[in-house]
């Protein structure tokens, strides 16, 4: 687990995502961020990662999409229901 205490700069700087990738040994092309704020989306993009938005953080579908989210779901349940058919499916090899 990587959090704000593990990095010098907080979102929208990409530091937390870059540190998470490094500490987990995950290649950026095999990772996708799930975020509920425009700062999550901006930080993911700055780290070279795609970001799935969820509308549970007080930001609208429009705001998350405008920030660059590759897809926006109403909530985590909606995302989970489309896990094998939505944007995450490419990472899972489907």
mmCIF file of C-alpha atoms in Angstrom:
data_model
loop_
_atom_site.group_PDB
_atom_site.id
_atom_site.type_symbol
_atom_site.label_atom_id
_atom_site.label_comp_id
_atom_site.label_asym_id
_atom_site.label_seq_id
_atom_site.Cartn_x
_atom_site.Cartn_y
_atom_site.Cartn_z
ATOM 1 C CA UNK A 1 0.000 0.000 0.000
ATOM 2 C CA UNK A 2 1.305 3.420 -0.975
ATOM 3 C CA UNK A 3 -0.079 6.688 0.333
ATOM 4 C CA UNK A 4 0.604 10.397 0.612
ATOM 5 C CA UNK A 5 3.016 9.833 3.523
ATOM 6 C CA UNK A 6 5.288 7.828 1.196
ATOM 7 C CA UNK A 7 5.948 10.650 -1.281
ATOM 8 C CA UNK A 8 7.133 14.254 -1.274
ATOM 9 C CA UNK A 9 4.376 15.712 -3.473
ATOM 10 C CA UNK A 10 0.677 14.922 -3.332
ATOM 11 C CA UNK A 11 -1.814 14.707 -6.190
ATOM 12 C CA UNK A 12 -2.104 16.034 -8.799
ATOM 13 C CA UNK A 13 1.640 15.238 -8.841
ATOM 14 C CA UNK A 14 2.144 11.657 -10.080
ATOM 15 C CA UNK A 15 4.462 10.689 -7.207
ATOM 16 C CA UNK A 16 2.093 8.358 -5.335
ATOM 17 C CA UNK A 17 1.331 6.332 -8.461
ATOM 18 C CA UNK A 18 4.958 6.167 -9.555
ATOM 19 C CA UNK A 19 5.993 5.001 -6.074
ATOM 20 C CA UNK A 20 3.218 2.383 -6.036
ATOM 21 C CA UNK A 21 4.354 1.014 -9.403
ATOM 22 C CA UNK A 22 7.960 0.921 -8.281
ATOM 23 C CA UNK A 23 7.321 -0.693 -4.910
ATOM 24 C CA UNK A 24 5.035 -3.331 -6.439
ATOM 25 C CA UNK A 25 7.298 -3.968 -9.417
ATOM 26 C CA UNK A 26 4.447 -3.363 -11.867
ATOM 27 C CA UNK A 27 4.992 -2.085 -15.405
ATOM 28 C CA UNK A 28 2.947 1.033 -16.210
ATOM 29 C CA UNK A 29 1.409 -0.668 -19.254
ATOM 30 C CA UNK A 30 -0.123 -3.277 -16.913
ATOM 31 C CA UNK A 31 -1.635 -0.757 -14.496
ATOM 32 C CA UNK A 32 -4.772 1.341 -14.410
ATOM 33 C CA UNK A 33 -5.809 3.845 -11.766
ATOM 34 C CA UNK A 34 -9.317 3.969 -10.340
ATOM 35 C CA UNK A 35 -10.024 7.410 -8.949
ATOM 36 C CA UNK A 36 -12.895 9.544 -7.770
ATOM 37 C CA UNK A 37 -11.450 13.032 -8.226
ATOM 38 C CA UNK A 38 -10.031 15.159 -11.006
ATOM 39 C CA UNK A 39 -6.743 15.160 -9.064
ATOM 40 C CA UNK A 40 -6.619 11.361 -9.304
ATOM 41 C CA UNK A 41 -7.136 11.567 -13.064
ATOM 42 C CA UNK A 42 -4.532 14.320 -13.481
ATOM 43 C CA UNK A 43 -1.963 12.458 -11.365
ATOM 44 C CA UNK A 44 -2.556 9.223 -13.270
ATOM 45 C CA UNK A 45 -2.110 10.967 -16.612
ATOM 46 C CA UNK A 46 1.084 12.652 -15.377
ATOM 47 C CA UNK A 47 2.379 9.194 -14.422
ATOM 48 C CA UNK A 48 1.559 7.864 -17.900
ATOM 49 C CA UNK A 49 -1.349 5.771 -16.609
ATOM 50 C CA UNK A 50 -4.939 5.531 -17.690
ATOM 51 C CA UNK A 51 -7.570 6.336 -15.103
ATOM 52 C CA UNK A 52 -11.070 4.968 -14.636
ATOM 53 C CA UNK A 53 -13.282 7.495 -12.871
ATOM 54 C CA UNK A 54 -16.008 6.717 -10.372
ATOM 55 C CA UNK A 55 -18.572 9.342 -9.438
ATOM 56 C CA UNK A 56 -18.371 8.700 -5.701
ATOM 57 C CA UNK A 57 -15.996 11.532 -4.822
ATOM 58 C CA UNK A 58 -18.265 14.460 -5.560
ATOM 59 C CA UNK A 59 -17.104 14.951 -9.147
ATOM 60 C CA UNK A 60 -19.476 14.468 -12.068
ATOM 61 C CA UNK A 61 -19.058 12.188 -15.056
ATOM 62 C CA UNK A 62 -18.416 15.286 -17.153
ATOM 63 C CA UNK A 63 -15.698 16.638 -14.831
ATOM 64 C CA UNK A 64 -13.881 13.299 -14.658
ATOM 65 C CA UNK A 65 -14.098 12.808 -18.430
ATOM 66 C CA UNK A 66 -12.894 16.361 -19.081
ATOM 67 C CA UNK A 67 -9.896 15.687 -16.812
ATOM 68 C CA UNK A 68 -9.034 12.699 -19.022
ATOM 69 C CA UNK A 69 -10.621 9.618 -17.447
ATOM 70 C CA UNK A 70 -10.712 6.819 -20.022
ATOM 71 C CA UNK A 71 -14.134 5.775 -18.731
ATOM 72 C CA UNK A 72 -16.418 6.887 -15.905
ATOM 73 C CA UNK A 73 -18.688 4.659 -13.837
ATOM 74 C CA UNK A 74 -21.407 5.646 -11.402
ATOM 75 C CA UNK A 75 -19.707 3.691 -8.613
ATOM 76 C CA UNK A 76 -17.469 0.703 -7.908
ATOM 77 C CA UNK A 77 -20.389 -1.725 -8.235
ATOM 78 C CA UNK A 78 -21.092 -0.513 -11.774
ATOM 79 C CA UNK A 79 -17.408 -0.874 -12.618
ATOM 80 C CA UNK A 80 -17.272 -4.380 -11.146
ATOM 81 C CA UNK A 81 -20.361 -5.408 -13.153
ATOM 82 C CA UNK A 82 -18.496 -4.539 -16.375
ATOM 83 C CA UNK A 83 -15.062 -5.741 -15.306
ATOM 84 C CA UNK A 84 -14.678 -8.232 -18.144
ATOM 85 C CA UNK A 85 -16.233 -6.049 -20.851
ATOM 86 C CA UNK A 86 -15.035 -2.526 -20.021
ATOM 87 C CA UNK A 87 -11.615 -0.840 -20.178
ATOM 88 C CA UNK A 88 -10.171 -3.041 -17.427
ATOM 89 C CA UNK A 89 -10.711 -6.159 -19.543
ATOM 90 C CA UNK A 90 -7.710 -5.309 -21.743
ATOM 91 C CA UNK A 91 -5.439 -5.493 -18.713
ATOM 92 C CA UNK A 92 -6.934 -8.846 -17.790
ATOM 93 C CA UNK A 93 -6.313 -10.213 -21.276
ATOM 94 C CA UNK A 94 -9.977 -10.416 -22.337
#
